[in-house]
mmCIF file of C-alpha atoms in Angstrom:
data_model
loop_
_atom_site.group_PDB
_atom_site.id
_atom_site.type_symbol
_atom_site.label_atom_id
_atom_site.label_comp_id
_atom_site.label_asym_id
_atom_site.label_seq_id
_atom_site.Cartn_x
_atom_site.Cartn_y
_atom_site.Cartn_z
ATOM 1 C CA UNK A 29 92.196 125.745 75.805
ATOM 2 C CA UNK A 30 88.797 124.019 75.896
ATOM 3 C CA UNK A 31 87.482 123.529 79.760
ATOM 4 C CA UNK A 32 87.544 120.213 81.490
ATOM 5 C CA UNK A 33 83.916 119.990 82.347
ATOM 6 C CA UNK A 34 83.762 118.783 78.618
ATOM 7 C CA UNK A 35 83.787 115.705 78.892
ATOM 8 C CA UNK A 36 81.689 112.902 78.235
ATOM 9 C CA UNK A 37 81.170 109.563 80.313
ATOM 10 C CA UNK A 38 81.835 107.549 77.273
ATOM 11 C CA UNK A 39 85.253 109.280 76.570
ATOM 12 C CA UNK A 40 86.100 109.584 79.938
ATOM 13 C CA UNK A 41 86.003 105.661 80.684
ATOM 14 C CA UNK A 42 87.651 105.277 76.989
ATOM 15 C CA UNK A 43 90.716 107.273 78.346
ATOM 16 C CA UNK A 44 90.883 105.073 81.347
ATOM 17 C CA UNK A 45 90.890 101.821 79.580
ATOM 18 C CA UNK A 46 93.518 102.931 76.785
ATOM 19 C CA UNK A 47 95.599 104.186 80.101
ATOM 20 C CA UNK A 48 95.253 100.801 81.720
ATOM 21 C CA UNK A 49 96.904 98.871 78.830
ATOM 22 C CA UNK A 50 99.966 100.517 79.423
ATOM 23 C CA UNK A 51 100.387 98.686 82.823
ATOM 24 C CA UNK A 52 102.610 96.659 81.829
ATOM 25 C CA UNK A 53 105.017 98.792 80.649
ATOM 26 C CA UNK A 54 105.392 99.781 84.227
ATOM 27 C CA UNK A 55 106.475 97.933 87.955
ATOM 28 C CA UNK A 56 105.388 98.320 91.527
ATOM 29 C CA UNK A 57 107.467 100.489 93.683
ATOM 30 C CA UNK A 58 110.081 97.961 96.029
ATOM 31 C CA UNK A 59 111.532 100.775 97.696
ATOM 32 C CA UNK A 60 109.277 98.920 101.457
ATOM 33 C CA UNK A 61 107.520 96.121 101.678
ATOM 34 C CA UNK A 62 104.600 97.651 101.895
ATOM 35 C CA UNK A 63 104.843 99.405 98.764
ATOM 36 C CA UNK A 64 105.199 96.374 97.103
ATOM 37 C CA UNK A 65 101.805 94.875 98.244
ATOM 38 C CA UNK A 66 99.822 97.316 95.632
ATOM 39 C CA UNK A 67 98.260 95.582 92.640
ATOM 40 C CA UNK A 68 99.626 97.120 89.602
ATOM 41 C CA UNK A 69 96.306 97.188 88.199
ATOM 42 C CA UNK A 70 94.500 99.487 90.213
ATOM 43 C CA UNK A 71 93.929 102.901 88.889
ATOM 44 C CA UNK A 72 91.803 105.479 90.127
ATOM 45 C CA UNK A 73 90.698 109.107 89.020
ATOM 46 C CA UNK A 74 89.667 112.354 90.335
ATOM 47 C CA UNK A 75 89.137 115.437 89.059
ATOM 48 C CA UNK A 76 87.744 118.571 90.529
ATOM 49 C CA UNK A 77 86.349 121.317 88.449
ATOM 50 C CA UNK A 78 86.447 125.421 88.942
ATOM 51 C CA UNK A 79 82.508 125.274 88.391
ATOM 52 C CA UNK A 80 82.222 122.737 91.024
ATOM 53 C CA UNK A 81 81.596 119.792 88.669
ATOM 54 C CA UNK A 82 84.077 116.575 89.852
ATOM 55 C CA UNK A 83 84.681 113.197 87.607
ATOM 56 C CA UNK A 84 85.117 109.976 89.504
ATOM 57 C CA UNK A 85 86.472 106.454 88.012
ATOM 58 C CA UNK A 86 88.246 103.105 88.716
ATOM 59 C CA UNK A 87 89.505 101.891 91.979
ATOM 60 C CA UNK A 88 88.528 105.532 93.776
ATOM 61 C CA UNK A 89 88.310 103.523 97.239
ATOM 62 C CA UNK A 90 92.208 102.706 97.497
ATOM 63 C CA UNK A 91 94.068 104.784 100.069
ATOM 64 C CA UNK A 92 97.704 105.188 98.870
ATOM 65 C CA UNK A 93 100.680 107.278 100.380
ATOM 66 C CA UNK A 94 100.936 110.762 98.635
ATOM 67 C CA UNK A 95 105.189 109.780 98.702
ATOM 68 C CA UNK A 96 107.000 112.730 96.516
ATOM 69 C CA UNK A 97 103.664 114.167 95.848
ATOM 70 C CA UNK A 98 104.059 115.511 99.208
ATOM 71 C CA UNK A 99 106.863 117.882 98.205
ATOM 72 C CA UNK A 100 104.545 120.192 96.111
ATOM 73 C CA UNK A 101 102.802 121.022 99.225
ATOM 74 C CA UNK A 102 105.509 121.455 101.633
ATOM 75 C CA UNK A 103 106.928 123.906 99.137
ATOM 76 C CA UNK A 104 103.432 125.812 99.071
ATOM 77 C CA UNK A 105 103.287 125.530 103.276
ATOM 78 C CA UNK A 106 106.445 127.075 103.597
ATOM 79 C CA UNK A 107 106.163 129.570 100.969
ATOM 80 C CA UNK A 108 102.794 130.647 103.153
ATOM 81 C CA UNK A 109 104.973 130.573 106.216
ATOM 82 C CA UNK A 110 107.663 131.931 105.717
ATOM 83 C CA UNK A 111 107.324 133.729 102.080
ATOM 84 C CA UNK A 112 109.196 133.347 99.076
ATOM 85 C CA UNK A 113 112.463 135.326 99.642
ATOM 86 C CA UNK A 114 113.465 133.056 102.329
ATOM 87 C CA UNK A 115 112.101 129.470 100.901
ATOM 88 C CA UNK A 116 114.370 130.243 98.103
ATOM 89 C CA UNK A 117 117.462 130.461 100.080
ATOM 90 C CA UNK A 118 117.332 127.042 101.215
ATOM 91 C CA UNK A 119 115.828 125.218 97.509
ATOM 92 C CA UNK A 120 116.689 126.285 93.907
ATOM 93 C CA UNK A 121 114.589 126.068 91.533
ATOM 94 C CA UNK A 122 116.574 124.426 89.031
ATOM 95 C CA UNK A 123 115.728 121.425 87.061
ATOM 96 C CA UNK A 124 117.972 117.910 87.551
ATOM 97 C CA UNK A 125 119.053 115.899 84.566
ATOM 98 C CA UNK A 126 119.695 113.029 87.736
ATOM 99 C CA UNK A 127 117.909 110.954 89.365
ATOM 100 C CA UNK A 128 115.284 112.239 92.609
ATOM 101 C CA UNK A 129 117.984 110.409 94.935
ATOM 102 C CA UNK A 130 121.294 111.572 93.543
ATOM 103 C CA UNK A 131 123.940 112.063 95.970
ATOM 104 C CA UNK A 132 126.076 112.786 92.806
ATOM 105 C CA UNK A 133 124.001 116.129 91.860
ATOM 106 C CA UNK A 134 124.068 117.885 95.370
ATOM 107 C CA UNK A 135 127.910 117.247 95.666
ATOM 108 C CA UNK A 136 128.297 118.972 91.820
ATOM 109 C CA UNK A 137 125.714 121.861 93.211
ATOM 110 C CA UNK A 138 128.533 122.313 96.374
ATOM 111 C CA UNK A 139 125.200 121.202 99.064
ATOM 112 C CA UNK A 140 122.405 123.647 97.630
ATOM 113 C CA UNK A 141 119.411 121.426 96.678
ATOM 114 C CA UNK A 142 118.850 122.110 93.055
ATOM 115 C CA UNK A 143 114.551 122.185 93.830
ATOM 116 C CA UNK A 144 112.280 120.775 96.290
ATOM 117 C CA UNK A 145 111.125 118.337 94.035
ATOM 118 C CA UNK A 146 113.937 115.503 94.629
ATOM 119 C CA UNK A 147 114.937 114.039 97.886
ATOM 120 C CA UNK A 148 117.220 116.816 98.695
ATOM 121 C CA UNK A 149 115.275 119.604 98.434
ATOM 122 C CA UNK A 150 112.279 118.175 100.396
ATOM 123 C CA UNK A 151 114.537 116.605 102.992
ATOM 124 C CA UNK A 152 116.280 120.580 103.201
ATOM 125 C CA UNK A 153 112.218 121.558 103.583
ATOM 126 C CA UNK A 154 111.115 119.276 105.946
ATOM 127 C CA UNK A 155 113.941 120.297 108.552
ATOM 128 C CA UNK A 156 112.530 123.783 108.290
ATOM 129 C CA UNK A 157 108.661 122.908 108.420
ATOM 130 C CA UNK A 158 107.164 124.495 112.460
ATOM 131 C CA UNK A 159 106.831 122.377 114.868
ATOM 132 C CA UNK A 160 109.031 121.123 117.774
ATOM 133 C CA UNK A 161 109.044 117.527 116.869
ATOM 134 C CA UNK A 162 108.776 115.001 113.569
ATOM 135 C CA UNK A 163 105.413 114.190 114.765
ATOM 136 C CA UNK A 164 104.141 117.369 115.546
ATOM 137 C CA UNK A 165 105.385 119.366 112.300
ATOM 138 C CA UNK A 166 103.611 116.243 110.438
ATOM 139 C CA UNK A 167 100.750 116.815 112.611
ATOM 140 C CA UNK A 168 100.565 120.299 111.757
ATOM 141 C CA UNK A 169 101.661 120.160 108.338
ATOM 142 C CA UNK A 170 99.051 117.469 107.990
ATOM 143 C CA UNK A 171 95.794 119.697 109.769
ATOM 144 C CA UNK A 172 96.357 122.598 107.575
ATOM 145 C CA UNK A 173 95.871 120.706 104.276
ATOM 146 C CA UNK A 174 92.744 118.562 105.460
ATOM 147 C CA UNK A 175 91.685 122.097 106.830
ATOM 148 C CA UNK A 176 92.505 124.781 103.869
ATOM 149 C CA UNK A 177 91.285 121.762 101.278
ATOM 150 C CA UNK A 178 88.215 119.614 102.811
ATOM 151 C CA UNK A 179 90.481 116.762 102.545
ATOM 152 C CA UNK A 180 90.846 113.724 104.622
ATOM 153 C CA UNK A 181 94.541 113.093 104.953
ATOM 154 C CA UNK A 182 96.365 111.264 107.358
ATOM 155 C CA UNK A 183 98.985 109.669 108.356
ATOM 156 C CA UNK A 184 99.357 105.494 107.435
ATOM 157 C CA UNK A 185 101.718 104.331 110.407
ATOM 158 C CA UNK A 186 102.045 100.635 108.835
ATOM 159 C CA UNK A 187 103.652 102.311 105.776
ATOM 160 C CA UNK A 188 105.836 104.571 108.116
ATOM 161 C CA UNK A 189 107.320 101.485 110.100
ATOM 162 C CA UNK A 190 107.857 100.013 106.589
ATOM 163 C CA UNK A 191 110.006 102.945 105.337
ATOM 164 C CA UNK A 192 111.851 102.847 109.117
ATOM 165 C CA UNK A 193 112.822 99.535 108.624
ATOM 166 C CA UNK A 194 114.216 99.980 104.918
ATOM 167 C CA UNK A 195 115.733 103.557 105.497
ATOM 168 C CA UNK A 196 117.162 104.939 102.014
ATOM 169 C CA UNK A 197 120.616 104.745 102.147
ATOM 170 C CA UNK A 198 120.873 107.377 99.314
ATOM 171 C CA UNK A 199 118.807 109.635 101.604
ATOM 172 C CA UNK A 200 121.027 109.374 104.717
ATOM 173 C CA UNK A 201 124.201 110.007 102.746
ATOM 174 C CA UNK A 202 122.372 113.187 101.344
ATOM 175 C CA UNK A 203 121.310 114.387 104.550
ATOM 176 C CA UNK A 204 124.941 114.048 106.080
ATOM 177 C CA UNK A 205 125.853 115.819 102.815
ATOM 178 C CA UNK A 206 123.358 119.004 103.214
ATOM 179 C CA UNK A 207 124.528 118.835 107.156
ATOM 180 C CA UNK A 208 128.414 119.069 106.405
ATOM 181 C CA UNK A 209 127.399 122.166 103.823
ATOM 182 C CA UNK A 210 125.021 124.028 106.445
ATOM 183 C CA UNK A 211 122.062 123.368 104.732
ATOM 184 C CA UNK A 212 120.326 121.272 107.681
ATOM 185 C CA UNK A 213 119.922 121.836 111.171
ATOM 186 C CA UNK A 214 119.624 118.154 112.268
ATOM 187 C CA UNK A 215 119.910 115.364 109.764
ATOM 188 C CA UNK A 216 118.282 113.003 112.093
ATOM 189 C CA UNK A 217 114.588 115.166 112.733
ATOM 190 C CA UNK A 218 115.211 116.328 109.018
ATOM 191 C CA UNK A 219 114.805 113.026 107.683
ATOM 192 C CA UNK A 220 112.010 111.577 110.050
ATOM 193 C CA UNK A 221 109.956 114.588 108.763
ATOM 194 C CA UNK A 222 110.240 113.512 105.648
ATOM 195 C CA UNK A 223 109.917 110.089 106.441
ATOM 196 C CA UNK A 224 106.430 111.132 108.312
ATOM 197 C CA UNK A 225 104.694 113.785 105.566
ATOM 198 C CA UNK A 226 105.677 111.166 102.368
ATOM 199 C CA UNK A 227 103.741 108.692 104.316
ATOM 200 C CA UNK A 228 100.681 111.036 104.614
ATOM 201 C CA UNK A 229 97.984 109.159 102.819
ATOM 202 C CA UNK A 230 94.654 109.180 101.380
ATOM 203 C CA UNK A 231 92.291 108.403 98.394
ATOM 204 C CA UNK A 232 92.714 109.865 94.811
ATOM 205 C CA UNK A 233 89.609 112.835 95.465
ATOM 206 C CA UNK A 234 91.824 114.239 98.271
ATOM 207 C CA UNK A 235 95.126 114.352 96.186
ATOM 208 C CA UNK A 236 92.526 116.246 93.457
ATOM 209 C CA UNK A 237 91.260 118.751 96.444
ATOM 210 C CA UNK A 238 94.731 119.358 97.902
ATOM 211 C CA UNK A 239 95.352 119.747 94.049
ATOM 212 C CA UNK A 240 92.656 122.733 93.905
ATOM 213 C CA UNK A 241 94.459 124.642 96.068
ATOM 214 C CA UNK A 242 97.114 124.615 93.269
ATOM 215 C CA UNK A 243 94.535 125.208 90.502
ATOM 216 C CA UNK A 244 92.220 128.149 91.507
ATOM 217 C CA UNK A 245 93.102 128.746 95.629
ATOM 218 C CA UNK A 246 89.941 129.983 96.395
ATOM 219 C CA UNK A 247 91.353 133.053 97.938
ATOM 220 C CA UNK A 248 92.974 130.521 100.454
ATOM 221 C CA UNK A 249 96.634 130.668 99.354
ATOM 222 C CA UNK A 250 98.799 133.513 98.247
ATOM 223 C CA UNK A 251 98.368 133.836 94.087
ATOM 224 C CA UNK A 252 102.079 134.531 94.067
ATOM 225 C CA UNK A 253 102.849 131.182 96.367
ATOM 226 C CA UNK A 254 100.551 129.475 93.563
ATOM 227 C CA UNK A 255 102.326 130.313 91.040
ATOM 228 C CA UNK A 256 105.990 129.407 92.220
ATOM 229 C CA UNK A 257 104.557 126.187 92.870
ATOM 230 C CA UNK A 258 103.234 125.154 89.544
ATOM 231 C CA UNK A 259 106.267 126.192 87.681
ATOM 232 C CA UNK A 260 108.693 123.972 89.593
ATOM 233 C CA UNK A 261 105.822 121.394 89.062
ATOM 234 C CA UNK A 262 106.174 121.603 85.647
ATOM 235 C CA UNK A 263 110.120 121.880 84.982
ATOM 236 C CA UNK A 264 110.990 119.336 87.670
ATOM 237 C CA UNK A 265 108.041 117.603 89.305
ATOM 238 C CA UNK A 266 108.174 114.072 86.919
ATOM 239 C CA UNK A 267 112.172 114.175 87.848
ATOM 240 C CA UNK A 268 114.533 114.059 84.696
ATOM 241 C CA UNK A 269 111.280 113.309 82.473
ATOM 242 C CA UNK A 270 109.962 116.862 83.513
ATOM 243 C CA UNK A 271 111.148 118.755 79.989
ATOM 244 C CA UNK A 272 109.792 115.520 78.292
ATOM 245 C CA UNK A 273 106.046 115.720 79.324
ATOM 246 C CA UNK A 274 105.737 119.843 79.951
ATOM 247 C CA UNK A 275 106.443 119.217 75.924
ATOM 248 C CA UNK A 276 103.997 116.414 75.270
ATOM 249 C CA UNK A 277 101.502 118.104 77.762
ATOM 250 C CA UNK A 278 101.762 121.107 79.088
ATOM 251 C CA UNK A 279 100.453 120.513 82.788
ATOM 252 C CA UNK A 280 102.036 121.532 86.088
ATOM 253 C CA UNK A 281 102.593 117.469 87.186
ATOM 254 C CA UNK A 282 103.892 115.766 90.368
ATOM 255 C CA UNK A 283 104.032 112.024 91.085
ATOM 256 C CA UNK A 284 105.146 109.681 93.611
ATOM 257 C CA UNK A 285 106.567 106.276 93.986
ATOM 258 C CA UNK A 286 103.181 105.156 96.148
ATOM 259 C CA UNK A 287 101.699 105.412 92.268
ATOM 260 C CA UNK A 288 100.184 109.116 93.238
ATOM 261 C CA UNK A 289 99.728 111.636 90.389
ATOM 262 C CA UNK A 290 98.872 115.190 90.081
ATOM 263 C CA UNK A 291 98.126 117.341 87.186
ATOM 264 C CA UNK A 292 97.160 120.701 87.666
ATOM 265 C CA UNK A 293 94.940 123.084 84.960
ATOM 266 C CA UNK A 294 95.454 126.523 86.393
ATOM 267 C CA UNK A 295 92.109 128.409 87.038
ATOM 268 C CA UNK A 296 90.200 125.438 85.980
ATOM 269 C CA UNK A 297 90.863 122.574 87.888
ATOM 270 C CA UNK A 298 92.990 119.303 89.435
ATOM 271 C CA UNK A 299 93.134 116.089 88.124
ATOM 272 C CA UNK A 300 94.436 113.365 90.391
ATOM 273 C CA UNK A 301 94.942 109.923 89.289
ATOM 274 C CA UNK A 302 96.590 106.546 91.266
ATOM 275 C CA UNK A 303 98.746 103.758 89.526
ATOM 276 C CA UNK A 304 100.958 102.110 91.080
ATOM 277 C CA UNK A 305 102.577 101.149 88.218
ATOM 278 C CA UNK A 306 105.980 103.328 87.710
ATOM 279 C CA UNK A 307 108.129 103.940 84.724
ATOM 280 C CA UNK A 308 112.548 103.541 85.099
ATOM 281 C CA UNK A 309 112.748 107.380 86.196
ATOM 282 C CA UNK A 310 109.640 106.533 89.080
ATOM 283 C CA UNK A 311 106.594 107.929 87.212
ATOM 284 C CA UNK A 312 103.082 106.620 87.266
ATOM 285 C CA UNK A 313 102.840 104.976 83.575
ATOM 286 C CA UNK A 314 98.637 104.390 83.431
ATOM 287 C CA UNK A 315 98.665 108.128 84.959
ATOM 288 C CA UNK A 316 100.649 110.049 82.482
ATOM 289 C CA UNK A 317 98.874 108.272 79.539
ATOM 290 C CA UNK A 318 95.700 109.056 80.996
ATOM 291 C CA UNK A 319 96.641 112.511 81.515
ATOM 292 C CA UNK A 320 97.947 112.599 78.019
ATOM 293 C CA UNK A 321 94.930 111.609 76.362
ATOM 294 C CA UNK A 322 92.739 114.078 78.352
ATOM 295 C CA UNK A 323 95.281 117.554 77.721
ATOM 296 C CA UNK A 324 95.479 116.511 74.018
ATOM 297 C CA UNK A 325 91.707 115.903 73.170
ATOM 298 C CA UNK A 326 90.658 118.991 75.747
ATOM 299 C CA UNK A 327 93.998 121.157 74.162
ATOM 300 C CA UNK A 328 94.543 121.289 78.177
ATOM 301 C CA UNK A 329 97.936 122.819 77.568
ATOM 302 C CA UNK A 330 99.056 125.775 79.489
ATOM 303 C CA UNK A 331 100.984 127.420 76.172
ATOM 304 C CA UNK A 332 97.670 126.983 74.120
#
C-alpha cells in the first residue's frame, strides 16, 4: 500500500476530469424537490491525510446533505454510547442483496434490520440515539461530530421541510414493520430522527474530517468502535453494490443519495468526494470512479 500524500497536482486534477465524464452515466436524486435542484455536474474533493497534509478540488464550496452517509456515524455514536454488545442487538451486520428501502428484506429477516447501513437499520438507530426529542437527539448527535472532528455540520431546514412534505412511503411501512416486531419504541420520533440527522449538511472537507475519525481516531474514538464501523462500511455501505467495489477497491465506502461519498484508508486517511450524480442502486457515479482511479494507481487497497 503506497500512502496517499503521493500524489501529484497534475494526477490529482487528471483523476477528477476522467471521473467527471462519467456524469452522464448517472441522475440526480428525485427522492424531494430539493434534491433535485443539484447540478449533476458539480463534484468536489477532500481528502485529509494522517501527516496532516489535505487535497482540495472542484466545486469544494457546495454544501450538500450527508443523507445515508449519516448512518456510518450514528453507528459509531452509539457504539461510543452504549458499546458494542448492545448496538448489536438492535442491527446485524449482515450484508443485503435488496435494495436500502426494502420492506421485502426486513419481513424475510422476521423485523431484525439486517445492518445499519439501509433504511431499516438506521431508522432502528435513530429511535435509540439520547435525547428527549427529534430535535434535541439531532442537536446532540449533531454537536458531538462538529466537536470530536473540527467540523462544521449542521442542520439544512429547507431540505428537512422538503423530505416532510415527500415522506418515503417505503420508510413508514418499515417503521410500522420494526414497531409490530419490537424493534422500535415509537415509529413516529424514530423516523423524524432520521428524517433530521440525514438532513445534517455540510461541505465535502467536513464529510473528509468526520471521515478521520474513521481513519486514524486520534485517540478520540474507541479503536474497537473503529473498526466495527469500517467493516460494515465495506460489506454493505454502497447497498447491494458493496461486494462489487470492496472487490474493485478495497476501501471502507459509504454514500448517500444527496451525492455524498466517503472512502476511508485506515491509519492513513479520508477521502470525501460530492456528485450528485447516482447510479440505479443510489451510488455517486463521478465519486466511485474517482475513488477507483486513486486506490488503483496508490494500490490503496486494504488486502494489499
Amino acid at each position: 500500500m503506497k500512502s496517499l500524500p503521493a500524489i501529484t497536482p497534475t494526477e490529482l486534477s487528471t483523476w477528477v476530469e476522467q471521473a467527471k465524464s462519467h456524469v452522464d452515466r448517472g441522475r440526480v436524486a428525485d427522492r424531494t424537490p430539493r434534491l433535485n435542484m443539484a447540478n449533476p455536474y458539480w463534484f468536489a474533493l477532500h481528502i485529509c491525510c494522517v501527516t496532516g497534509q489535505t487535497y482540495s478540488v472542484g466545486d469544494t464550496a457546495c454544501v450538500f446533505p450527508l443523507m445515508s452517509v449519516i448512518k456510518a456515524f450514528s453507528l459509531l455514536y452509539l457504539l461510543e454510547n452504549f458499546g458494542a454488545e448492545r448496538v448489536l442487538q438492535w442491527v446485524g451486520v449482515e450484508p443485503s442483496q435488496a435494495p436500502f428501502n426494502s420492506l421485502d428484506q426486513l419481513i424475510a429477516d422476521r423485523g431484525y434490520p439486517r445492518n445499519p447501513m439501509i433504511n431499516s437499520g438506521a431508522i432502528t438507530l435513530a429511535d435509540k440515539l439520547p435525547g428527549e426529542n427529534p430535535s434535541d437527539r439531532t442537536q446532540q448527535f449533531c454537536q458531538w461530530l462538529n466537536q470530536l472532528a473540527g467540523c462544521q455540520l449542521k442542520l439544512d431546514e429547507l431540505m428537512l421541510a422538503s423530505v416532510r412534505l415527500t415522506r418515503s412511503p417505503a420508510n413508514q411501512a418499515i417503521a410500522n414493520y420494526l414497531t409490530k416486531t419490537q424493534y422500535l419504541d415509537n415509529p413516529e420520533i424514530a423516523l423524524d430522527t432520521y428524517e433530521q440527522i440525514c438532513c445534517l449538511s455540510g461541505k465535502v472537507e467536513d464529510l473528509a474530517l468526520i471521515g478521520k475519525l474513521l481513519a486514524f481516531g486520534d485517540g478520540l474514538v474507541s479503536a474497537k468502535h473503529r473498526q466495527i464501523v469500517n467493516a460494515v462500511m465495506l460489506t454493505c455501505g454502497l447497498y447491494e453494490a458493496s461486494a462489487e467495489f470492496a472487490v474493485r477497491i478495497g476501501l471502507p465506502m459509504k454514500s448517500g443519495i444527496g451525492g455524498g461519498l466517503l472512502a476511508i484508508v485506515p491509519g492513513q486517511g479520508a477521502i470525501a468526494c460530492y456528485s450528485p450524480a447516482l447510479d440505479t442502486v443510489g451510488n455517486p457515479v463521478a465519486g466511485l470512479a474517482f475513488v477507483e482511479t486513486l486506490a488503483q494507481h496508490l494500490e490503496l487497497s486494504i488486502f494489499g
